[in-house]
Coordinates of C-alpha atoms and ligand atoms in Angstrom, one line a residue:
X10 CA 153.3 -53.6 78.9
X11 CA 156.5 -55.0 77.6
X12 CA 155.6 -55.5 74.4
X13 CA 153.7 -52.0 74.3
X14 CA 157.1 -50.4 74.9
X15 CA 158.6 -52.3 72.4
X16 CA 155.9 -51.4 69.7
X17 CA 156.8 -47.4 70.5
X18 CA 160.1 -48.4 70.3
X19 CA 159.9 -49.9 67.2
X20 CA 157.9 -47.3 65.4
X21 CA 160.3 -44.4 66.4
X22 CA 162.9 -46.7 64.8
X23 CA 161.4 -46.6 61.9
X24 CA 160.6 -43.0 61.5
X25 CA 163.8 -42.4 62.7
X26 CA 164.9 -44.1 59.4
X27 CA 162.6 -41.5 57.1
X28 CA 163.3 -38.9 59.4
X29 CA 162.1 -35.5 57.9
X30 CA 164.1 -32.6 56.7
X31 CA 161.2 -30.2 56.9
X32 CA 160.4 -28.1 59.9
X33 CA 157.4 -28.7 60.3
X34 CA 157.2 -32.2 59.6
X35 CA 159.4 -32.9 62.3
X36 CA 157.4 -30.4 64.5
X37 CA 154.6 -33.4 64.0
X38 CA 157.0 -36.3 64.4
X39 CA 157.7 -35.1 67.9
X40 CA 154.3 -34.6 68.9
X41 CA 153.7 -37.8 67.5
X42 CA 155.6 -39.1 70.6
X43 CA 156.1 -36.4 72.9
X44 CA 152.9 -34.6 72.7
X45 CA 150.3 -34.8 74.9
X46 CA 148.7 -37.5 73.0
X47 CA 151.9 -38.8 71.9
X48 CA 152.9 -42.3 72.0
X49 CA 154.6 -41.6 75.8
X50 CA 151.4 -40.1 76.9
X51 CA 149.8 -42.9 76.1
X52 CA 152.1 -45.6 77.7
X53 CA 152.1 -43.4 81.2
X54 CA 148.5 -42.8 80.9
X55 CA 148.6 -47.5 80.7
X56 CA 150.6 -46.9 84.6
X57 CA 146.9 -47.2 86.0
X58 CA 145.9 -50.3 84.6
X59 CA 148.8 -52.0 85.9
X60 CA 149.3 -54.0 88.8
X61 CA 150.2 -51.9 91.4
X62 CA 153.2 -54.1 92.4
X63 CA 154.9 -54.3 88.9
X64 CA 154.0 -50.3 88.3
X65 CA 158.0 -49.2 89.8
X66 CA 159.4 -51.5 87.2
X67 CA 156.9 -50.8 84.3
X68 CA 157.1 -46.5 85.0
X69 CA 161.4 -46.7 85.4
X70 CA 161.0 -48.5 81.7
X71 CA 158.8 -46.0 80.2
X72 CA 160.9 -43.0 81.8
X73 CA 164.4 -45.1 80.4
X74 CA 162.4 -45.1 76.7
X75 CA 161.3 -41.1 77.4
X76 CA 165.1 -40.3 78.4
X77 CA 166.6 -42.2 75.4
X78 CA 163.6 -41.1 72.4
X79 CA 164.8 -37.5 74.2
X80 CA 168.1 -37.8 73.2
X81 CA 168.1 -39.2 69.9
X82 CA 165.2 -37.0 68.6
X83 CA 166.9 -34.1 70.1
X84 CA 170.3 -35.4 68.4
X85 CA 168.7 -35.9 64.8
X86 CA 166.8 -32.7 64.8
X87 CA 170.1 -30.9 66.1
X88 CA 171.8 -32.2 62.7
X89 CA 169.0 -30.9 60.8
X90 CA 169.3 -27.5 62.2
X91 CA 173.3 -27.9 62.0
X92 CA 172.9 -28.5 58.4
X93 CA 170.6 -25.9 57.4
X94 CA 172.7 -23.1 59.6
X95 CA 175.8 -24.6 57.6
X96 CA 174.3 -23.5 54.2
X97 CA 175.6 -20.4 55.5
X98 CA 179.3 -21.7 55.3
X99 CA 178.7 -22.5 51.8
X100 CA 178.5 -18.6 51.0
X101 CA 181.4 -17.9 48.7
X102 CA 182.4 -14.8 50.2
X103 CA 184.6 -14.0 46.9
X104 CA 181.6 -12.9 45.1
X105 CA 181.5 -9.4 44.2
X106 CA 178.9 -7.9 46.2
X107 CA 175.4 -6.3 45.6
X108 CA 175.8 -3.2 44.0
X109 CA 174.2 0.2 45.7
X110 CA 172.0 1.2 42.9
X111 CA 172.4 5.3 42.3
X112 CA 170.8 7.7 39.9
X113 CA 172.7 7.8 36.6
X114 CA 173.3 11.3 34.9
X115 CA 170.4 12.2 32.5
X116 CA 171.6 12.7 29.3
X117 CA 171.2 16.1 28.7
X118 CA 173.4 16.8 31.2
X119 CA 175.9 14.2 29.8
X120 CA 176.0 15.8 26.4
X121 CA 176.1 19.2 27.4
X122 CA 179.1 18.4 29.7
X123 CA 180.6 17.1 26.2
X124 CA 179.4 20.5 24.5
X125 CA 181.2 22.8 27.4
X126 CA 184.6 20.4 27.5
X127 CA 184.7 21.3 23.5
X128 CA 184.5 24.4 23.8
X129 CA 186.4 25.4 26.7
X130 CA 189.2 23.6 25.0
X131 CA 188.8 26.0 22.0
X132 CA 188.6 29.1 24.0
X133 CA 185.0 30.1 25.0
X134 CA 184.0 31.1 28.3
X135 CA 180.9 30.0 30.0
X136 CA 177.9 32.4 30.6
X137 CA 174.0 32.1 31.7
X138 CA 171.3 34.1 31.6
X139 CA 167.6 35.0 32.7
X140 CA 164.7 32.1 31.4
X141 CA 162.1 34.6 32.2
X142 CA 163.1 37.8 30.5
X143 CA 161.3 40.4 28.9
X144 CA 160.5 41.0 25.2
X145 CA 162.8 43.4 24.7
X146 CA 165.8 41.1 25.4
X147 CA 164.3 37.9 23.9
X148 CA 162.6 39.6 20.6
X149 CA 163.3 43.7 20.1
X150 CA 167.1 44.3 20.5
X151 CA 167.6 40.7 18.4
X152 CA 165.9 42.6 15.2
X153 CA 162.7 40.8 15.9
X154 CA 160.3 43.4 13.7
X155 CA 157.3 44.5 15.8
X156 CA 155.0 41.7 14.2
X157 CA 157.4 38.6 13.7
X158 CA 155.1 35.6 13.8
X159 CA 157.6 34.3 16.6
X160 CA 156.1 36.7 19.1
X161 CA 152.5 35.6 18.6
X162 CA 150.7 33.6 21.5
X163 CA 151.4 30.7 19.0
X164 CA 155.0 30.1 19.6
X165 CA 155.8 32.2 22.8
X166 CA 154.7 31.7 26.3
X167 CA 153.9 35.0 28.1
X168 CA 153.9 35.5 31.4
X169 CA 152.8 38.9 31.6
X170 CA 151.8 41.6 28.4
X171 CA 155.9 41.7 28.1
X172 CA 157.5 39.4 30.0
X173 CA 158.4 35.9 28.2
X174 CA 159.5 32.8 28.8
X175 CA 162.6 32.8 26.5
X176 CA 162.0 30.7 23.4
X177 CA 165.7 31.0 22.7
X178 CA 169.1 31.2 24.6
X179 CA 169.4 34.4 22.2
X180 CA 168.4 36.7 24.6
X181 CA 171.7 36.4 27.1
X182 CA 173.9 37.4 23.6
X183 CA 172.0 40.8 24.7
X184 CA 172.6 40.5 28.3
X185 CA 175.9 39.8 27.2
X186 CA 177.1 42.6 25.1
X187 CA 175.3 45.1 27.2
X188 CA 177.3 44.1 30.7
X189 CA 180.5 43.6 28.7
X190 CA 182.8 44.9 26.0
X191 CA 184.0 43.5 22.9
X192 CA 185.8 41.3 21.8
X193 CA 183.9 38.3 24.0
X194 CA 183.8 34.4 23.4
X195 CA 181.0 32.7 25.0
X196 CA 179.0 29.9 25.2
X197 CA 175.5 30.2 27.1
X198 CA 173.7 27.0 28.4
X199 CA 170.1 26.9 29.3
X200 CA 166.4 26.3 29.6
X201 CA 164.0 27.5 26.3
X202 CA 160.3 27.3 26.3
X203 CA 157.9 27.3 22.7
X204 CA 154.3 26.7 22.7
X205 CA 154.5 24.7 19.9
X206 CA 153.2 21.4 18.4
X207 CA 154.6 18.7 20.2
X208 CA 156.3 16.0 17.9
X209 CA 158.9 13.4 18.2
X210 CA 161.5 16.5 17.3
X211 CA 159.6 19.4 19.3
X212 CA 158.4 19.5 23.1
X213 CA 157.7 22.7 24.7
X214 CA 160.8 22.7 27.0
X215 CA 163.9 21.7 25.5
X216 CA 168.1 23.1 26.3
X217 CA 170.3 25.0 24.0
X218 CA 173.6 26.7 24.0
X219 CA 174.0 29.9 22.5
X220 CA 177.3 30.5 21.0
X221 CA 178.5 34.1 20.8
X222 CA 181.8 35.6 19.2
X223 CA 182.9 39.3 18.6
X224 CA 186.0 40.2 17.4
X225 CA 187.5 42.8 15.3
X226 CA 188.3 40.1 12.3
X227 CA 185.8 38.0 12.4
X228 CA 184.2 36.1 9.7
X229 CA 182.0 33.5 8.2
X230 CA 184.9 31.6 7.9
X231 CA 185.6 31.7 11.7
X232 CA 181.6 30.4 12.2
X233 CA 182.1 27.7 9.5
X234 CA 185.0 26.6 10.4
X235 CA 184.4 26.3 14.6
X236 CA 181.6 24.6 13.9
X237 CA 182.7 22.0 11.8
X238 CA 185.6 21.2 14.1
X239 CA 182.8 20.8 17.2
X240 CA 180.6 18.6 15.0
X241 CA 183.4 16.5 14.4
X242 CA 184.7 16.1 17.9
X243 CA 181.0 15.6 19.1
X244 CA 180.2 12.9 16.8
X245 CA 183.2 11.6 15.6
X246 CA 185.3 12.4 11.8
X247 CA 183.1 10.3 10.0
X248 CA 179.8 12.8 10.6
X249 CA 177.5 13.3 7.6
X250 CA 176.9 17.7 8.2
X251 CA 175.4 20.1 6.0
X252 CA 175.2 23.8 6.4
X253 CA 171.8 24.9 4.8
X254 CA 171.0 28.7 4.2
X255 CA 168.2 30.0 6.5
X256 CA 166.7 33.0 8.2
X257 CA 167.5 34.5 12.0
X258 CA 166.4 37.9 12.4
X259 CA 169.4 38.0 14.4
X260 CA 172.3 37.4 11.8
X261 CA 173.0 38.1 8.5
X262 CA 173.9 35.6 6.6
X263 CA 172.3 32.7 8.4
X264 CA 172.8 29.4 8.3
X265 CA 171.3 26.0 9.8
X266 CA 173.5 22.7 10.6
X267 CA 172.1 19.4 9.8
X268 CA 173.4 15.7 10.7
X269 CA 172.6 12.9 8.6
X270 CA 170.4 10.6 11.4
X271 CA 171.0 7.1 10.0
X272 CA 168.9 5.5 12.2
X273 CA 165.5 7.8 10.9
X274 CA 167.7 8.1 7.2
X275 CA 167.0 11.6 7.4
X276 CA 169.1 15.1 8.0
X277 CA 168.0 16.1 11.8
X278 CA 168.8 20.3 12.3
X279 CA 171.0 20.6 15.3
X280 CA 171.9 24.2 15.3
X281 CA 170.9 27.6 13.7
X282 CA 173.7 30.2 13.1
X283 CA 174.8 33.5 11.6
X284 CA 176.9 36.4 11.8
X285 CA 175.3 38.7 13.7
X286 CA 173.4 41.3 12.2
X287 CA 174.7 45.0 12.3
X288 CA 171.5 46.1 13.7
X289 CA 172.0 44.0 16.9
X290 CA 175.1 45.8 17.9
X291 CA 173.6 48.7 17.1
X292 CA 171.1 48.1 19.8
X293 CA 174.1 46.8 22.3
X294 CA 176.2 50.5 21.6
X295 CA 178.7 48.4 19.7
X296 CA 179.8 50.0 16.9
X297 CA 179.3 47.5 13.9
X298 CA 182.0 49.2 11.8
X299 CA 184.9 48.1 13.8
X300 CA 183.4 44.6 15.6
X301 CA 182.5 41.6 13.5
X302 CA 180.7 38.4 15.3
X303 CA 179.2 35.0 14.9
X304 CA 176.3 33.0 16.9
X305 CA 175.3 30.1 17.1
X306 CA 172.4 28.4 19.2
X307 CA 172.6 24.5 19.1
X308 CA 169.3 22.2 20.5
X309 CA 170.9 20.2 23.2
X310 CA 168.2 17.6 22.8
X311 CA 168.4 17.3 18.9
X312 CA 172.6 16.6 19.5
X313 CA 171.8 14.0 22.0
X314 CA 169.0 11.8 20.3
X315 CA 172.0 11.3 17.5
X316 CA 174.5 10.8 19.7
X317 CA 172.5 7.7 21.4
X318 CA 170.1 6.6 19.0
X319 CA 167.2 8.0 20.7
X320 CA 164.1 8.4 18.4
X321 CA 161.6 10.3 20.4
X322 CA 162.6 13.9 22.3
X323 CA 159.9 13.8 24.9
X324 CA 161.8 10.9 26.4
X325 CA 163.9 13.4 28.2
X326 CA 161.4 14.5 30.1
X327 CA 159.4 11.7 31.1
X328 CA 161.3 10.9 34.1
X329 CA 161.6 7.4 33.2
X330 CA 164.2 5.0 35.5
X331 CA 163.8 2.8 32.4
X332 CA 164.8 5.0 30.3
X333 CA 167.2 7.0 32.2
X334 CA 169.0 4.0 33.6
X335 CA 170.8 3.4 30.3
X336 CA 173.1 6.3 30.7
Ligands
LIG408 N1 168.0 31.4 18.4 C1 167.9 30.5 17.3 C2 166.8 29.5 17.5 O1 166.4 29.3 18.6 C3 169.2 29.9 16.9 C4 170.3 30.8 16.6 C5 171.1 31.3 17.5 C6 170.4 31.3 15.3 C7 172.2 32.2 17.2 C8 171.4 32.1 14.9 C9 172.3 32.6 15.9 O2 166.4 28.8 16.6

């Protein structure tokens, strides 16, 4: 029995030497000795073989080894838990902390906060208008002739046999002049709709803002001249701009803005503009002999792409944390 008791002993000396720093290793060391066919089990289960006269002697022996196996197991497996719960104290708690992660703002809403701060500081006030409108508003009273290829099904989304969705911010320089009088300088942010090819330039939902100016003295000069100054300020002094001649039913002359996109090496349009036509106040009950006016309508979208380097417009619509996260 003696030397049985020594054997245990001497075995949990040596494990105790290799003792585990794994949980559930040391979950099988103990039932190694404690269990109930541990190596205690085994030396109580020996009690019966015993003479019955040396069985006190033999039992206070084996409950000694239980007693003192107890304590040092319990001791080394309390230092192992210590030392794992102590990892904690190692935290630095200097670190800067995890960071909430929020939304970021789109960047069509970034740049068109740029486009309002430039022109507020210049003057304009800031107006909206209808999306849906009708065509009188979106095509007649802006000298669209009764069969302008802008009104077909091909370009225009229709809601009902004259009710649009506007394909320009054009029609609030209407709304505009009708609800107030001259002279007026404002800028109109919003929503326009064309059912049109979709391309890396064109989707069928894109912003604008209208720019609208009448004044008694007002001339091409004026347009040129406030335009330059925001496409400078928008994209810094060293902008490559052109103004090319075009077409507006609208204005008279007319003019489009391009930037030079170095990233495509190509001239991108940003903005269509003009003074306004003659015939457009006429429709408003201005009279066009005594107020003079420029507009403007610049593509949100178009100013943003060269402002960031983005090649592809339908980006902005895609929803995409990937891409949104960037701004
Ligand atoms: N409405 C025109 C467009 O959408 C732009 C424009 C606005 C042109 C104002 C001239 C004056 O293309």
């Amino acid at each position: 029995m003696q030397e049985t008791i020594e054997a245990v002993w001497k075995a949990f000396q040596a494990d105790l030497d290799s003792f585990p720093t794994d949980r559930r290793e040391v979950d099988s060391l103990k039932s190694k000795y404690f269990g109930r066919n541990g190596a205690l089990a085994k030396l109580f289960s020996q009690m019966g073989k015993i003479a019955p006269e040396e069985r006190p002697g033999a039992g206070k022996l084996i409950n000694d080894l239980k007693k003192e196996l107890t304590e040092i197991f319990d001791a080394k497996s309390a230092e192992l838990f210590y030392n794992a719960e102590s990892t904690t104290e190692n935290v630095d708690y200097t670190l800067p902390g995890e960071t909430q992660r929020i939304g970021t703002i789109h960047p069509v809403t970034k740049t068109l906060k740029e486009i309002k701060d430039i022109f507020k500081s210049i003057g304009f006030m800031v107006a909206y208008g209808p999306e849906i409108d009708d065509d009188y508003h979106n095509f007649t009273a802006l000298n669209f002739p009764q069969h302008h290829p802008a009104r077909d099904m091909q370009d225009t989304f229709f809601i009902q046999e004259n009710v649009v969705l506007r394909t320009h911010t054009s029609n609030v320089q209407i709304h505009l002049m009708e609800n107030t009088n001259p002279p007026l300088r404002y800028i109109v942010p919003g929503r326009v709709y064309r059912n049109e090819a979709i391309s890396f330039k064109s989707y069928c939902l894109f912003h604008q803002v209208e720019g609208l100016v009448v004044d008694k003295y007002i001339s091409f000069a004026d347009l040129k001249g406030t335009l330059e100054y925001f496409v400078k300020r928008i994209f810094g002094n060293d902008v490559r701009m052109r103004f090319r001649p075009s077409f507006f039913p609208f204005t008279e002359p007319s003019a489009e803005v391009d930037i030079w996109d170095d990233k495509r090496q190509q001239w991108l349009e940003i903005l269509g503009c003009g003074m306004v036509d003659p015939a457009v106040f006429e429709n408003v009950g201005y009279d066009p002999n005594i107020w003079h006016g420029y507009a403007f309508g610049l593509g949100i979208e178009r100013i943003a792409m060269l402002k960031y380097g983005i090649t592809d417009i339908r980006l902005f619509f895609q929803g995409d944390k990937r891409f949104l996260e960037q701004f």
